[in-house]
mmCIF file of N, CA and C in Angstrom:
data_model
loop_
_atom_site.group_PDB
_atom_site.id
_atom_site.type_symbol
_atom_site.label_atom_id
_atom_site.label_comp_id
_atom_site.label_asym_id
_atom_site.label_seq_id
_atom_site.Cartn_x
_atom_site.Cartn_y
_atom_site.Cartn_z
ATOM 1 N N MET A 82 0.871 -6.568 -19.686
ATOM 2 C CA MET A 82 1.154 -5.673 -18.906
ATOM 3 C C MET A 82 1.892 -6.281 -17.787
ATOM 4 N N ALA A 83 3.039 -5.518 -17.097
ATOM 5 C CA ALA A 83 3.540 -5.833 -16.369
ATOM 6 C C ALA A 83 3.598 -5.903 -14.749
ATOM 7 N N LYS A 84 2.726 -6.873 -14.359
ATOM 8 C CA LYS A 84 2.575 -6.598 -12.239
ATOM 9 C C LYS A 84 3.873 -5.958 -11.975
ATOM 10 N N VAL A 85 3.287 -5.165 -11.054
ATOM 11 C CA VAL A 85 4.356 -4.799 -9.444
ATOM 12 C C VAL A 85 3.742 -5.086 -8.614
ATOM 13 N N GLU A 86 4.445 -5.314 -7.812
ATOM 14 C CA GLU A 86 3.901 -5.879 -6.033
ATOM 15 C C GLU A 86 4.614 -4.230 -5.608
ATOM 16 N N GLY A 87 3.674 -4.036 -4.578
ATOM 17 C CA GLY A 87 3.571 -2.886 -3.415
ATOM 18 C C GLY A 87 2.787 -3.309 -2.232
ATOM 19 N N ARG A 88 2.910 -2.098 -1.758
ATOM 20 C CA ARG A 88 2.146 -2.064 -0.491
ATOM 21 C C ARG A 88 1.502 -1.011 -0.081
ATOM 22 N N ALA A 89 0.084 -1.184 0.276
ATOM 23 C CA ALA A 89 -0.556 -0.373 0.472
ATOM 24 C C ALA A 89 -0.577 0.040 2.193
ATOM 25 N N LEU A 90 -0.154 0.754 2.816
ATOM 26 C CA LEU A 90 -0.062 1.712 4.155
ATOM 27 C C LEU A 90 -1.412 2.249 4.664
ATOM 28 N N ILE A 91 -1.912 1.765 5.481
ATOM 29 C CA ILE A 91 -3.246 2.568 6.341
ATOM 30 C C ILE A 91 -2.426 3.134 7.577
ATOM 31 N N ILE A 92 -2.815 4.324 7.531
ATOM 32 C CA ILE A 92 -2.119 5.306 8.511
ATOM 33 C C ILE A 92 -3.459 6.174 9.515
ATOM 34 N N PRO A 93 -3.764 5.680 10.619
ATOM 35 C CA PRO A 93 -4.631 5.963 11.301
ATOM 36 C C PRO A 93 -4.712 7.881 11.305
ATOM 37 N N ARG A 94 -5.633 8.351 11.249
ATOM 38 C CA ARG A 94 -5.677 10.007 11.431
ATOM 39 C C ARG A 94 -5.290 10.165 12.947
ATOM 40 N N GLY A 95 -4.069 11.284 12.583
ATOM 41 C CA GLY A 95 -3.504 12.029 14.147
ATOM 42 C C GLY A 95 -1.921 11.384 14.265
ATOM 43 N N GLN A 96 -1.734 10.679 13.608
ATOM 44 C CA GLN A 96 -0.543 9.264 13.630
ATOM 45 C C GLN A 96 0.262 9.317 12.607
ATOM 46 N N HIS A 97 1.647 9.460 12.949
ATOM 47 C CA HIS A 97 2.513 9.469 11.717
ATOM 48 C C HIS A 97 3.170 7.669 11.242
ATOM 49 N N ASN A 98 3.029 7.023 12.319
ATOM 50 C CA ASN A 98 3.400 5.619 11.567
ATOM 51 C C ASN A 98 2.107 4.619 11.289
ATOM 52 N N HIS A 99 2.039 4.068 10.444
ATOM 53 C CA HIS A 99 0.967 3.077 9.848
ATOM 54 C C HIS A 99 0.825 2.123 10.821
ATOM 55 N N SER A 100 -0.498 1.604 10.614
ATOM 56 C CA SER A 100 -0.801 0.509 11.652
ATOM 57 C C SER A 100 -1.044 -0.407 10.806
ATOM 58 N N GLU A 101 -1.226 -0.570 9.689
ATOM 59 C CA GLU A 101 -1.058 -1.560 8.937
ATOM 60 C C GLU A 101 -0.473 -1.664 7.192
ATOM 61 N N LYS A 102 0.147 -2.873 7.073
ATOM 62 C CA LYS A 102 0.336 -2.787 5.811
ATOM 63 C C LYS A 102 0.106 -4.050 4.810
ATOM 64 N N LEU A 103 -0.430 -3.752 3.888
ATOM 65 C CA LEU A 103 -0.918 -4.425 3.110
ATOM 66 C C LEU A 103 -0.409 -4.988 1.468
ATOM 67 N N THR A 104 -0.077 -6.376 1.277
ATOM 68 C CA THR A 104 0.592 -6.423 -0.035
ATOM 69 C C THR A 104 -0.414 -5.953 -0.870
ATOM 70 N N VAL A 105 -0.093 -5.587 -2.485
ATOM 71 C CA VAL A 105 -0.843 -5.590 -3.444
ATOM 72 C C VAL A 105 -0.253 -5.448 -4.529
ATOM 73 N N PHE A 106 -0.946 -5.678 -5.897
ATOM 74 C CA PHE A 106 -0.386 -5.909 -7.003
ATOM 75 C C PHE A 106 -1.384 -5.336 -8.238
ATOM 76 N N TRP A 107 -0.523 -4.546 -8.947
ATOM 77 C CA TRP A 107 -0.982 -3.591 -10.222
ATOM 78 C C TRP A 107 -0.370 -3.515 -11.352
ATOM 79 N N ASP A 108 -1.122 -3.127 -12.400
ATOM 80 C CA ASP A 108 -0.275 -2.965 -13.603
ATOM 81 C C ASP A 108 0.625 -1.848 -13.276
ATOM 82 N N ALA A 109 1.915 -1.863 -13.950
ATOM 83 C CA ALA A 109 2.958 -1.199 -13.556
ATOM 84 C C ALA A 109 2.641 -0.065 -14.560
ATOM 85 N N ASP A 110 1.829 0.146 -15.602
ATOM 86 C CA ASP A 110 2.076 1.287 -16.530
ATOM 87 C C ASP A 110 0.692 2.024 -15.997
ATOM 88 N N SER A 111 -0.245 1.647 -15.020
ATOM 89 C CA SER A 111 -1.438 2.149 -14.868
ATOM 90 C C SER A 111 -1.979 3.035 -13.510
ATOM 91 N N LYS A 112 -1.709 4.098 -13.386
ATOM 92 C CA LYS A 112 -2.227 4.792 -12.250
ATOM 93 C C LYS A 112 -3.752 4.363 -11.561
ATOM 94 N N ALA A 113 -4.554 4.470 -12.570
ATOM 95 C CA ALA A 113 -6.091 4.122 -12.453
ATOM 96 C C ALA A 113 -5.864 2.602 -11.872
ATOM 97 N N ASP A 114 -5.176 1.741 -12.236
ATOM 98 C CA ASP A 114 -5.253 0.265 -11.596
ATOM 99 C C ASP A 114 -4.761 -0.191 -10.433
ATOM 100 N N ARG A 115 -3.707 0.980 -10.208
ATOM 101 C CA ARG A 115 -3.086 1.169 -8.803
ATOM 102 C C ARG A 115 -3.846 1.745 -7.543
ATOM 103 N N ALA A 116 -4.646 2.584 -8.399
ATOM 104 C CA ALA A 116 -5.902 3.170 -7.261
ATOM 105 C C ALA A 116 -7.035 2.180 -6.878
ATOM 106 N N ARG A 117 -7.295 1.081 -8.043
ATOM 107 C CA ARG A 117 -8.204 0.585 -8.237
ATOM 108 C C ARG A 117 -7.896 -0.941 -7.055
ATOM 109 N N GLN A 118 -6.750 -0.993 -7.264
ATOM 110 C CA GLN A 118 -6.325 -2.183 -6.602
ATOM 111 C C GLN A 118 -6.015 -1.985 -5.123
ATOM 112 N N VAL A 119 -5.605 -0.902 -4.865
ATOM 113 C CA VAL A 119 -5.483 -0.029 -3.463
ATOM 114 C C VAL A 119 -6.613 -0.390 -2.799
ATOM 115 N N LYS A 120 -7.377 0.563 -3.377
ATOM 116 C CA LYS A 120 -8.989 1.010 -2.751
ATOM 117 C C LYS A 120 -9.753 -0.652 -2.665
ATOM 118 N N ASP A 121 -9.502 -1.765 -3.605
ATOM 119 C CA ASP A 121 -10.010 -3.280 -3.136
ATOM 120 C C ASP A 121 -9.565 -3.652 -1.710
ATOM 121 N N VAL A 122 -8.448 -3.602 -1.949
ATOM 122 C CA VAL A 122 -7.610 -4.162 -0.510
ATOM 123 C C VAL A 122 -7.757 -3.511 0.295
ATOM 124 N N ALA A 123 -7.722 -2.025 0.833
ATOM 125 C CA ALA A 123 -7.763 -1.504 1.913
ATOM 126 C C ALA A 123 -9.473 -1.392 2.201
ATOM 127 N N THR A 124 -10.542 -1.685 1.193
ATOM 128 C CA THR A 124 -12.033 -1.587 1.640
ATOM 129 C C THR A 124 -12.099 -3.007 2.381
ATOM 130 N N SER A 125 -10.792 -4.215 1.718
ATOM 131 C CA SER A 125 -11.545 -5.525 2.083
ATOM 132 C C SER A 125 -10.750 -5.193 3.960
ATOM 133 N N TRP A 126 -9.628 -4.701 3.930
ATOM 134 C CA TRP A 126 -9.291 -4.767 5.353
ATOM 135 C C TRP A 126 -10.287 -4.092 6.463
ATOM 136 N N GLY A 127 -10.675 -2.754 5.667
ATOM 137 C CA GLY A 127 -11.389 -2.313 6.638
ATOM 138 C C GLY A 127 -12.727 -2.727 6.954
ATOM 139 N N ARG A 128 -13.568 -3.356 5.910
ATOM 140 C CA ARG A 128 -14.691 -4.175 6.348
ATOM 141 C C ARG A 128 -14.657 -5.655 7.453
ATOM 142 N N ASN A 129 -13.014 -6.191 7.277
ATOM 143 C CA ASN A 129 -12.722 -7.192 8.286
ATOM 144 C C ASN A 129 -12.817 -6.573 9.636
ATOM 145 N N LYS A 130 -12.386 -5.817 9.860
ATOM 146 C CA LYS A 130 -12.302 -5.084 10.969
ATOM 147 C C LYS A 130 -13.121 -4.380 11.561
ATOM 148 N N TYR A 131 -13.750 -3.688 10.804
ATOM 149 C CA TYR A 131 -14.767 -3.177 10.876
ATOM 150 C C TYR A 131 -16.149 -3.617 11.016
ATOM 151 N N ARG A 132 -16.465 -5.117 10.839
ATOM 152 C CA ARG A 132 -17.547 -5.945 10.697
ATOM 153 C C ARG A 132 -18.957 -4.893 11.415
ATOM 154 N N GLY A 133 -19.960 -4.776 9.983
ATOM 155 C CA GLY A 133 -21.062 -4.369 10.551
ATOM 156 C C GLY A 133 -21.212 -2.688 10.183
ATOM 157 N N ASN A 134 -20.013 -2.398 10.060
ATOM 158 C CA ASN A 134 -19.859 -0.702 9.477
ATOM 159 C C ASN A 134 -19.584 -0.608 8.566
ATOM 160 N N PRO A 135 -20.565 0.761 7.699
ATOM 161 C CA PRO A 135 -19.762 0.793 6.482
ATOM 162 C C PRO A 135 -18.571 1.593 6.281
ATOM 163 N N VAL A 136 -18.060 0.861 5.297
ATOM 164 C CA VAL A 136 -16.754 1.226 5.080
ATOM 165 C C VAL A 136 -16.617 1.654 3.472
ATOM 166 N N PHE A 137 -16.021 2.581 3.317
ATOM 167 C CA PHE A 137 -15.612 3.504 1.796
ATOM 168 C C PHE A 137 -13.915 3.891 2.055
ATOM 169 N N VAL A 138 -13.553 3.725 0.836
ATOM 170 C CA VAL A 138 -12.210 4.368 0.378
ATOM 171 C C VAL A 138 -12.012 4.927 -0.745
ATOM 172 N N ASP A 139 -11.759 6.337 -0.452
ATOM 173 C CA ASP A 139 -11.617 7.175 -1.936
ATOM 174 C C ASP A 139 -9.763 7.159 -2.031
ATOM 175 N N THR A 140 -9.838 6.568 -3.423
ATOM 176 C CA THR A 140 -8.354 6.522 -3.933
ATOM 177 C C THR A 140 -8.045 7.943 -4.992
ATOM 178 N N SER A 141 -8.778 8.401 -5.274
ATOM 179 C CA SER A 141 -8.875 9.627 -6.536
ATOM 180 C C SER A 141 -7.410 9.810 -6.823
ATOM 181 N N SER A 142 -7.137 10.501 -5.510
ATOM 182 C CA SER A 142 -5.623 11.333 -5.373
ATOM 183 C C SER A 142 -4.531 10.063 -6.106
ATOM 184 N N ILE A 143 -4.700 8.691 -5.374
ATOM 185 C CA ILE A 143 -3.437 7.492 -6.092
ATOM 186 C C ILE A 143 -3.819 7.673 -7.395
ATOM 187 N N ALA A 144 -4.777 7.703 -8.067
ATOM 188 C CA ALA A 144 -5.103 7.782 -9.586
ATOM 189 C C ALA A 144 -4.638 8.649 -10.320
ATOM 190 N N LYS A 145 -4.763 9.842 -9.716
ATOM 191 C CA LYS A 145 -4.266 11.418 -10.562
ATOM 192 C C LYS A 145 -2.385 11.559 -10.139
ATOM 193 N N GLN A 146 -2.213 10.861 -9.193
ATOM 194 C CA GLN A 146 -0.858 11.270 -9.045
ATOM 195 C C GLN A 146 0.339 10.230 -8.340
ATOM 196 N N GLY A 147 -0.545 8.639 -8.559
ATOM 197 C CA GLY A 147 0.529 8.121 -8.576
ATOM 198 C C GLY A 147 1.214 7.893 -7.215
ATOM 199 N N ASP A 148 2.571 7.836 -7.425
ATOM 200 C CA ASP A 148 3.445 7.697 -6.081
ATOM 201 C C ASP A 148 3.361 8.750 -4.914
ATOM 202 N N ASP A 149 3.025 10.189 -5.242
ATOM 203 C CA ASP A 149 2.497 11.142 -3.711
ATOM 204 C C ASP A 149 1.322 10.990 -3.918
ATOM 205 N N GLY A 150 -0.008 10.554 -4.421
ATOM 206 C CA GLY A 150 -1.078 10.091 -4.012
ATOM 207 C C GLY A 150 -1.540 9.598 -2.684
ATOM 208 N N ALA A 151 -2.392 9.897 -1.672
ATOM 209 C CA ALA A 151 -3.037 9.166 -0.609
ATOM 210 C C ALA A 151 -4.281 9.257 -1.053
ATOM 211 N N GLY A 152 -5.200 8.177 -0.660
ATOM 212 C CA GLY A 152 -6.216 8.155 -0.112
ATOM 213 C C GLY A 152 -7.017 8.291 1.163
ATOM 214 N N VAL A 153 -7.976 7.894 1.341
ATOM 215 C CA VAL A 153 -8.797 8.208 2.724
ATOM 216 C C VAL A 153 -10.032 7.308 2.898
ATOM 217 N N LEU A 154 -9.443 6.477 3.857
ATOM 218 C CA LEU A 154 -10.877 5.756 4.476
ATOM 219 C C LEU A 154 -11.231 6.122 5.447
ATOM 220 N N PHE A 155 -12.556 5.890 5.583
ATOM 221 C CA PHE A 155 -13.917 6.067 5.941
ATOM 222 C C PHE A 155 -14.804 5.326 6.492
ATOM 223 N N VAL A 156 -14.641 5.525 7.863
ATOM 224 C CA VAL A 156 -16.016 4.171 8.764
ATOM 225 C C VAL A 156 -17.498 4.795 9.253
ATOM 226 N N ASN A 157 -17.999 4.331 8.995
ATOM 227 C CA ASN A 157 -19.468 4.948 9.309
ATOM 228 C C ASN A 157 -19.611 6.845 8.655
ATOM 229 N N GLY A 158 -18.807 7.194 7.808
ATOM 230 C CA GLY A 158 -19.116 8.502 7.299
ATOM 231 C C GLY A 158 -17.396 9.334 7.620
ATOM 232 N N ILE A 159 -16.903 8.682 8.819
ATOM 233 C CA ILE A 159 -15.959 9.580 9.285
ATOM 234 C C ILE A 159 -14.824 9.069 8.895
ATOM 235 N N GLU A 160 -13.951 10.255 8.854
ATOM 236 C CA GLU A 160 -12.460 9.659 8.101
ATOM 237 C C GLU A 160 -11.748 9.120 9.049
ATOM 238 N N TYR A 161 -11.001 7.992 8.785
ATOM 239 C CA TYR A 161 -10.392 6.842 10.293
ATOM 240 C C TYR A 161 -8.611 7.013 9.491
ATOM 241 N N ALA A 162 -8.490 6.768 8.259
ATOM 242 C CA ALA A 162 -7.430 6.754 8.085
ATOM 243 C C ALA A 162 -6.610 7.827 6.995
ATOM 244 N N LYS A 163 -5.752 7.874 6.568
ATOM 245 C CA LYS A 163 -4.823 7.875 5.505
ATOM 246 C C LYS A 163 -4.270 6.381 4.824
ATOM 247 N N VAL A 164 -4.514 6.524 3.282
ATOM 248 C CA VAL A 164 -4.503 5.303 2.407
ATOM 249 C C VAL A 164 -3.519 5.893 1.610
ATOM 250 N N THR A 165 -2.168 5.382 1.845
ATOM 251 C CA THR A 165 -1.087 5.371 0.805
ATOM 252 C C THR A 165 -0.436 4.294 0.169
ATOM 253 N N SER A 166 0.354 4.044 -0.809
ATOM 254 C CA SER A 166 1.008 3.234 -1.345
ATOM 255 C C SER A 166 2.217 3.239 -2.151
ATOM 256 N N TYR A 167 2.688 2.458 -2.244
ATOM 257 C CA TYR A 167 4.563 2.639 -2.771
ATOM 258 C C TYR A 167 4.928 0.946 -3.292
ATOM 259 N N VAL A 168 5.845 0.958 -4.344
ATOM 260 C CA VAL A 168 6.091 -0.222 -4.565
ATOM 261 C C VAL A 168 7.296 -0.520 -3.750
ATOM 262 N N HIS A 169 7.033 -1.713 -4.032
ATOM 263 C CA HIS A 169 7.952 -2.478 -3.058
ATOM 264 C C HIS A 169 9.390 -3.063 -3.485
ATOM 265 N N VAL A 170 10.413 -2.528 -2.706
ATOM 266 C CA VAL A 170 11.296 -2.824 -3.436
ATOM 267 C C VAL A 170 12.144 -3.876 -2.345
ATOM 268 N N PRO A 171 12.399 -5.122 -2.535
ATOM 269 C CA PRO A 171 13.008 -6.078 -1.681
ATOM 270 C C PRO A 171 14.476 -6.036 -1.559
ATOM 271 N N LYS A 172 14.847 -6.257 0.435
ATOM 272 C CA LYS A 172 16.032 -6.097 0.494
ATOM 273 C C LYS A 172 17.014 -7.314 -0.534
ATOM 274 N N PRO A 173 18.317 -6.337 -0.548
ATOM 275 C CA PRO A 173 19.409 -7.129 -1.500
ATOM 276 C C PRO A 173 19.970 -7.483 -0.790
ATOM 277 N N ILE A 174 20.373 -9.126 -1.353
ATOM 278 C CA ILE A 174 20.745 -10.207 -0.535
ATOM 279 C C ILE A 174 22.244 -9.913 -0.238
ATOM 280 N N ALA A 175 22.692 -9.909 0.671
ATOM 281 C CA ALA A 175 24.246 -10.248 1.183
ATOM 282 C C ALA A 175 25.032 -11.327 0.020
ATOM 283 N N ALA A 176 25.812 -11.071 -0.323
ATOM 284 C CA ALA A 176 26.658 -12.124 -1.576
ATOM 285 C C ALA A 176 28.274 -11.627 -1.133
ATOM 286 N N ALA A 177 29.011 -13.017 -1.306
ATOM 287 C CA ALA A 177 30.421 -12.519 -1.348
ATOM 288 C C ALA A 177 30.873 -11.956 -2.658
ATOM 289 N N SER A 178 31.653 -10.988 -2.369
ATOM 290 C CA SER A 178 32.399 -10.075 -3.282
ATOM 291 C C SER A 178 32.975 -10.856 -4.276
ATOM 292 N N LEU A 179 33.213 -10.774 -5.381
ATOM 293 C CA LEU A 179 33.820 -11.287 -6.732
ATOM 294 C C LEU A 179 35.389 -10.984 -6.526
ATOM 295 N N PHE A 180 35.755 -9.534 -5.696
ATOM 296 C CA PHE A 180 36.808 -9.675 -6.107
ATOM 297 C C PHE A 180 37.537 -9.650 -4.332
ATOM 298 N N ASP A 181 37.025 -10.348 -3.282
ATOM 299 C CA ASP A 181 37.992 -10.473 -2.323
ATOM 300 C C ASP A 181 38.566 -12.148 -2.319
ATOM 301 N N CYS A 182 38.296 -12.676 -3.286
ATOM 302 C CA CYS A 182 39.002 -14.158 -3.672
ATOM 303 C C CYS A 182 40.618 -14.054 -3.128
ATOM 304 N N GLU A 183 41.256 -15.291 -2.506
ATOM 305 C CA GLU A 183 42.210 -15.466 -2.327
ATOM 306 C C GLU A 183 43.219 -16.175 -3.204
ATOM 307 N N ALA A 184 43.892 -16.017 -3.532
ATOM 308 C CA ALA A 184 44.779 -16.857 -4.472
ATOM 309 C C ALA A 184 45.116 -18.167 -4.196
ATOM 310 N N ARG A 185 44.926 -18.945 -4.431
ATOM 311 C CA ARG A 185 45.229 -20.184 -3.889
ATOM 312 C C ARG A 185 46.065 -21.153 -4.630
#
């Protein structure tokens, strides 16, 4: 299966902008793998940031809906943030046009 590079966003509750953007890879054809990989990376981030506190990430919505799904990150049983993901598309590289050549 082909792997897809994506990003997982952690968006704190009550805010519109993400506080963290994490790189994650998943199988291109599997919503379940996408949810599993996003859960793993978000859980790892949460445990690192909130050491000593229990962290749980629910990504069942991502597994069902793919691009439109969002999960939830809980710290100490309290909803802390929304977790969502998207496929990363690199910015295009500027290149000289083939049609702007001057006759020499």
